[in-house]
Coordinates of C-alpha atoms in Angstrom, one line a residue:
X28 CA -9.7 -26.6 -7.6
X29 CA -13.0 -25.4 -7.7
X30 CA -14.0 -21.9 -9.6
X31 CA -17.6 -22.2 -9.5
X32 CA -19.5 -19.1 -8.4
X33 CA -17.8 -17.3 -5.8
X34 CA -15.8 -19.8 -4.0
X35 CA -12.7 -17.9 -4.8
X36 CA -14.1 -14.6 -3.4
X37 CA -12.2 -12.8 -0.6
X38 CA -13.5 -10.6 1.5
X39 CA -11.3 -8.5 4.3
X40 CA -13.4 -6.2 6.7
X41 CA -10.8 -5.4 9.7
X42 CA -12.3 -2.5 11.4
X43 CA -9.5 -2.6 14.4
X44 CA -6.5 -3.9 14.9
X45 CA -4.0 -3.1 17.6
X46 CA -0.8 -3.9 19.7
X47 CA -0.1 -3.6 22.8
X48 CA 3.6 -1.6 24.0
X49 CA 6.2 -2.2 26.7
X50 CA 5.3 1.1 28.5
X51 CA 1.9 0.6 28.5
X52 CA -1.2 0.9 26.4
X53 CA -1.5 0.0 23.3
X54 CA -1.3 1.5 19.3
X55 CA -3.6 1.1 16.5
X56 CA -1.9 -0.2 12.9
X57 CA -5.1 -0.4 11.1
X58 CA -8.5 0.7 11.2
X59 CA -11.4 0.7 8.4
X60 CA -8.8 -1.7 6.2
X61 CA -11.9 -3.3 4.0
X62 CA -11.4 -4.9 0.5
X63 CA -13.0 -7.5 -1.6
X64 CA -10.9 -9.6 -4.2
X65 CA -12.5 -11.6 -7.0
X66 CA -11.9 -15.1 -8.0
X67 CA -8.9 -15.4 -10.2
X68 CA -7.9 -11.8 -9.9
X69 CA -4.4 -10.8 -8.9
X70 CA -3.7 -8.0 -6.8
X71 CA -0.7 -5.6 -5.3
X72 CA -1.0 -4.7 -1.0
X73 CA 0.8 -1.7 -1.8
X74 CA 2.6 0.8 1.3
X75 CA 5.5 1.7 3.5
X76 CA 7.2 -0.6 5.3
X77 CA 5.6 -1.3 8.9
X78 CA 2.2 0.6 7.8
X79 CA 0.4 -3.2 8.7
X80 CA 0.5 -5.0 5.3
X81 CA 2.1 -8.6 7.1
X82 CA -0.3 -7.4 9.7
X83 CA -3.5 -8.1 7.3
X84 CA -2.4 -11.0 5.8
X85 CA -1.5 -12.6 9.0
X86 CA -5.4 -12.0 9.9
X87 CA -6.6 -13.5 6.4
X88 CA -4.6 -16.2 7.3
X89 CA -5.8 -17.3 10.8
X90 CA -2.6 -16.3 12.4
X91 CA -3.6 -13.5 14.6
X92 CA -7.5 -13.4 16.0
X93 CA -7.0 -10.6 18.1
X94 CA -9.0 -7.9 15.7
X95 CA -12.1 -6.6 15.5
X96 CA -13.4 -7.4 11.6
X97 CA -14.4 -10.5 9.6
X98 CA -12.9 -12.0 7.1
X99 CA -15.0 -13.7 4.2
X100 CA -13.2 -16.8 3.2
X101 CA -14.7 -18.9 0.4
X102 CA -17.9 -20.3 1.5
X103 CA -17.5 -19.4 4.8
X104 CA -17.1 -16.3 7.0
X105 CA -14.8 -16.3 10.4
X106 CA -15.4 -13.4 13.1
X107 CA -12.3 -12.2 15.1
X108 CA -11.6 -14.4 17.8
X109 CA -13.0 -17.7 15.8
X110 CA -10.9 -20.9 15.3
X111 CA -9.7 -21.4 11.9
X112 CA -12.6 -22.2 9.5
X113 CA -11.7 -22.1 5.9
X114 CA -14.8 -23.9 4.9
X115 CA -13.2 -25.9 2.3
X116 CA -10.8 -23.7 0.2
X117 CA -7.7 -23.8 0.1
X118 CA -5.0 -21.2 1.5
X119 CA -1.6 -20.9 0.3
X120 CA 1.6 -18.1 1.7
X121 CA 4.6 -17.4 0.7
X122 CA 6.6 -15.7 3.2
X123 CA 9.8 -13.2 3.0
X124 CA 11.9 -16.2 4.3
X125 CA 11.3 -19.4 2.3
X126 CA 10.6 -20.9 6.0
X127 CA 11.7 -24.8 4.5
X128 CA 12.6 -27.3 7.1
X129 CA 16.1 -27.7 7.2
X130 CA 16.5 -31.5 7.7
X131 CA 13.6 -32.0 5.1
X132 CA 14.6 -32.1 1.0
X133 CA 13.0 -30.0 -1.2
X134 CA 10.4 -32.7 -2.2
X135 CA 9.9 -33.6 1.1
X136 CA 9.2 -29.9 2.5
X137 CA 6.7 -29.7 -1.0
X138 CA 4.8 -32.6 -0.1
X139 CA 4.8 -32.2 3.6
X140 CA 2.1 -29.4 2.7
X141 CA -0.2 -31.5 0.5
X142 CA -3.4 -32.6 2.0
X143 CA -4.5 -35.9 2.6
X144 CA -5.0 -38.0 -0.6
X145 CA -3.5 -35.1 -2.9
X146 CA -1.9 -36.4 -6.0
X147 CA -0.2 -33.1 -7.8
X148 CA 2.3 -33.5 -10.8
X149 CA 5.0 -32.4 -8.8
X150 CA 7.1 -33.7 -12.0
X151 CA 5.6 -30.9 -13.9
X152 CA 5.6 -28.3 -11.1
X153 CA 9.5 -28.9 -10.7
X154 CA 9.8 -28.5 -14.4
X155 CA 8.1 -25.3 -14.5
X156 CA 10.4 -24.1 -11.3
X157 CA 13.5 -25.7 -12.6
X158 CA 13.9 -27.3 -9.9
X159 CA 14.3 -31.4 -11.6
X160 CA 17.9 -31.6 -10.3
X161 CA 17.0 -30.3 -6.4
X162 CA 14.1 -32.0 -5.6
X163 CA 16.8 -34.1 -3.2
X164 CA 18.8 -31.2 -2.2
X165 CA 18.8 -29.6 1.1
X166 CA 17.9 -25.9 2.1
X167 CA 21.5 -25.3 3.2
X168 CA 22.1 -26.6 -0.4
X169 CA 20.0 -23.9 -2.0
X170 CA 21.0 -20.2 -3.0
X171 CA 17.8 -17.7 -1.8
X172 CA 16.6 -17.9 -5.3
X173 CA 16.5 -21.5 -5.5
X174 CA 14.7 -21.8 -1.8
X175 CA 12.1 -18.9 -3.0
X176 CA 11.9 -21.5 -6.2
X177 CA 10.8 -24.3 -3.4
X178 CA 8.4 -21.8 -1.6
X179 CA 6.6 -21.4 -4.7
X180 CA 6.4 -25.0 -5.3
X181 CA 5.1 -25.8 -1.9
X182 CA 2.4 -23.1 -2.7
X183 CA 1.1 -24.2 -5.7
X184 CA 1.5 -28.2 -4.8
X185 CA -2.0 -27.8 -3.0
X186 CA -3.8 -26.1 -6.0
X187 CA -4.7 -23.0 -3.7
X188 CA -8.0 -20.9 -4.2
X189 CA -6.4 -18.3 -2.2
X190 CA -2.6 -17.3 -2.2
X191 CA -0.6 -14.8 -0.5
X192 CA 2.4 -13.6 -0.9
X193 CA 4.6 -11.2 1.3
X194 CA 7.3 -9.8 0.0
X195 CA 8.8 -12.9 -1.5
X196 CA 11.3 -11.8 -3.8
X197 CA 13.0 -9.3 -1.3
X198 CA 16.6 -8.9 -0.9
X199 CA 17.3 -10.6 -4.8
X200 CA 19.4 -9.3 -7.6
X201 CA 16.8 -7.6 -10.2
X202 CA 17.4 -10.6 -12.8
X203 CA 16.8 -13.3 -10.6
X204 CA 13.7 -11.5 -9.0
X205 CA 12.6 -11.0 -12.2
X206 CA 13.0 -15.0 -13.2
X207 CA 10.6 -15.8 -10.2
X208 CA 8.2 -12.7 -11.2
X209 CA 8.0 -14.5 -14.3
X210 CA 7.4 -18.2 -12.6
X211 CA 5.2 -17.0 -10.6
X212 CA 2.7 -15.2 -13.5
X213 CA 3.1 -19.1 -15.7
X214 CA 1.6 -21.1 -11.9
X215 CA -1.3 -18.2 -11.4
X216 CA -2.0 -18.4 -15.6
X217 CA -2.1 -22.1 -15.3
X218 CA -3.8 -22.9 -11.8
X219 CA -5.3 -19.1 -11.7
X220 CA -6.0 -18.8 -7.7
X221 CA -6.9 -15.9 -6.2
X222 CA -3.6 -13.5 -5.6
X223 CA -3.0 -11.1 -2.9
X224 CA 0.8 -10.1 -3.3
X225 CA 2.8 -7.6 -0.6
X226 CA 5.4 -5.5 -1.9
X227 CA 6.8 -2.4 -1.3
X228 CA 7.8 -2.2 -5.0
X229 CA 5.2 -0.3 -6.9
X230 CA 7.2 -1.2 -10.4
X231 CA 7.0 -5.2 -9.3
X232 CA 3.3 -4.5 -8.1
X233 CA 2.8 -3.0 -11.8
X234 CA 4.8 -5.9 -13.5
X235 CA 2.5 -8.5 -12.3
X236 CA -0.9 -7.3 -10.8
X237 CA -4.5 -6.8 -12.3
X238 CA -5.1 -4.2 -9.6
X239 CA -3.2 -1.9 -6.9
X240 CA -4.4 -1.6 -3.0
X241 CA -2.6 1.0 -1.8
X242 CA -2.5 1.6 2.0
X243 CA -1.2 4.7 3.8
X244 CA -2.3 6.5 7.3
X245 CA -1.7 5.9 11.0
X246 CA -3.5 3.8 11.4
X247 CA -3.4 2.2 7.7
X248 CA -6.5 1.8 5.6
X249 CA -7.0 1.4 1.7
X250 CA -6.2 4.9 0.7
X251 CA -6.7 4.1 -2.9
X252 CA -7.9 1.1 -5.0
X253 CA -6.4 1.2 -8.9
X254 CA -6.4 -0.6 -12.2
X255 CA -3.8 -1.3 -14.0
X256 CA -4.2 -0.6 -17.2
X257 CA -1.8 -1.9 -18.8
X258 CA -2.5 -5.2 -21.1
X259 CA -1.1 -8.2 -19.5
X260 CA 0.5 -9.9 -22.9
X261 CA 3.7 -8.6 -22.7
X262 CA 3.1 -6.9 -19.4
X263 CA 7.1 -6.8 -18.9
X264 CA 8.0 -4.9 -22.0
X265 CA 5.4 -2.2 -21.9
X266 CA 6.4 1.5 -20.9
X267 CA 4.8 2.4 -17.5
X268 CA 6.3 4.9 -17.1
X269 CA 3.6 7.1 -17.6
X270 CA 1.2 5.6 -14.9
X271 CA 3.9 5.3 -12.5
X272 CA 4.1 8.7 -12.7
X273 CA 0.6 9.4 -12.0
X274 CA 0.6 7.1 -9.2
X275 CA 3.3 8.4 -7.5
X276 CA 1.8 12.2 -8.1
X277 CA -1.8 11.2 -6.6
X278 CA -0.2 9.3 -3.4
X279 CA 2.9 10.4 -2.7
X280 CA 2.9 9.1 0.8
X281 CA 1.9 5.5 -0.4
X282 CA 3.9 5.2 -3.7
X283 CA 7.3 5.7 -3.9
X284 CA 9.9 4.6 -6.8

C-alpha cells in the first residue's frame, strides 16, 4: 500500500442528494455535505439515525450515482453518474451486517476479496483477530462478534488506502464491542489506511477517532468538524468526560449520550 503524497486523500463534495417517495416527488437527505480526509487519518461520521450517513458512504463507495457532487478518490476524481473509477487505490467497507457468504468459510469469504496476485499474511491477520481456530468455520458457526471478527479480516486482507465502516459494532454487548474497537485501532496502527467510521455513538467515535464530523439538518450537512483532543496512548483510559460534555452542549441536536 502506497502512502506517497496524497494517494490516500479523500475528498467528498455531494452538493444534492435525493429520493424519490411512493406518493410522489421526491425528498432531499443531504445537501452542501463536503469534507476532505487526510491520508492515515481516522475519523467519526457522527448524527441521528436516518440523517444520511449510510447515504454518503454509499456514494464514496460507487454504490449509488444518483447525486449531484464529486467525490475525489485517490488519484482520480468520479462525477455523479460515472462508472466506478478508483484509479488504483484501494476501498475497503465494513457494513452493520458482516454480509459473509454463507456456504463460504471464513478463509474462503477473506480471500474471496483479495485481488488478483495478492499474497497477504492471512496467518498473521487471523492471529491478530483471533480467529486461528475459525478460519474453517462457517457463518452459521460464528456468534455476531466472531462474524464482525471476519468482516474485519476481509477488510484489511486487501491492504485498503481507504476504509469505511458503518456501524459495525452495533447491537454488541459493551465488552465485546469494546474487544473489536480495540482490533480494529491494532489493523489501522499497523496498515494505517485512511478511516471513515459511522456511529451514532459519540463515546465510541471519541474512543477511537482523530477527528469528529458531525452532521445534523434536513437535509444533513457537516454541522461541525472537531478534534479530539485527547492523546491517543491510552485513548481508552482517559476521562472525556469533560469534552463530551462540551460537545453535547454546542450540538445538542447532533450529539447525544
Amino acid at each position: 500500500m502506497s502512502t506517497a503524497g496524497g494517494r490516500n486523500r479523500l475528498e467528498v463534495a455531494i452538493r444534492r442528494k435525493g429520493f424519490d417517495i411512493a406518493e410522489g416527488g421526491s425528498i432531499e437527505v443531504l445537501r452542501d455535505l463536503a469534507f476532505t480526509l487526510e491520508p492515515g487519518t481516522f475519523t467519526c461520521m457522527i448524527g441521528p439515525s436516518g440523517c444520511g450517513k449510510t447515504t454518503a458512504l454509499r456514494i464514496i463507495l460507487g454504490l449509488d450515482d444518483d447525486y449531484q457532487g464529486a467525490i475525489r478518490l485517490p488519484d482520480a476524481r468520479r462525477e455523479a453518474g460515472d462508472a466506478d473509477t478508483d484509479g488504483g487505490a484501494r476501498i475497503a467497507a465494513v457494513f452493520q451486517e458482516p454480509r459473509l457468504l454463507p456456504w463460504r468459510t471464513v478463509e474462503q469469504n477473506v480471500r474471496l476479496a483479495l485481488p488478483p496476485g495478492s499474497t497477504p499474511d492471512l496467518d498473521a491477520l487471523f492471529a491478530t483477530l483471533g480467529l486461528e481456530e475459525m478460519r474453517d468455520r462457517y457463518p452459521s458457526e460464528l456468534s455476531l462478534g466472531l462474524a464482525r471478527r471476519a468482516a474485519l479480516a476481509r477488510a484489511f486482507a486487501v491492504m485498503p488506502d481507504i476504509l469505511l465502516l458503518d456501524e459495525p459494532f452495533v447491537s454488541l454487548d459493551e465488552r465485546t464491542a469494546e474487544r473489536l474497537r480495540s482490533l480494529l485501532e491494532t489493523l489501522w496502527q499497523t496498515q494505517r489506511a485512511t478511516v471513515l467510521m459511522v456511529t451514532h455513538n459519540v463515546r465510541e467515535a471519541v474512543r477511537l477517532a482523530d477527528r469528529l464530523l458531525l452532521v445534523g439538518g434536513h437535509p444533513a450537512s457537516v454541522v461541525g468538524d472537531v478534534a479530539v483532543p485527547l492523546p491517543r496512548a491510552g485513548r481508552g483510559k482517559w476521562d472525556a468526560s469533560g469534552f463530551l460534555d462540551d460537545l453535547c452542549e454546542t450540538y445538542p441536536e447532533t450529539v447525544h449520550i
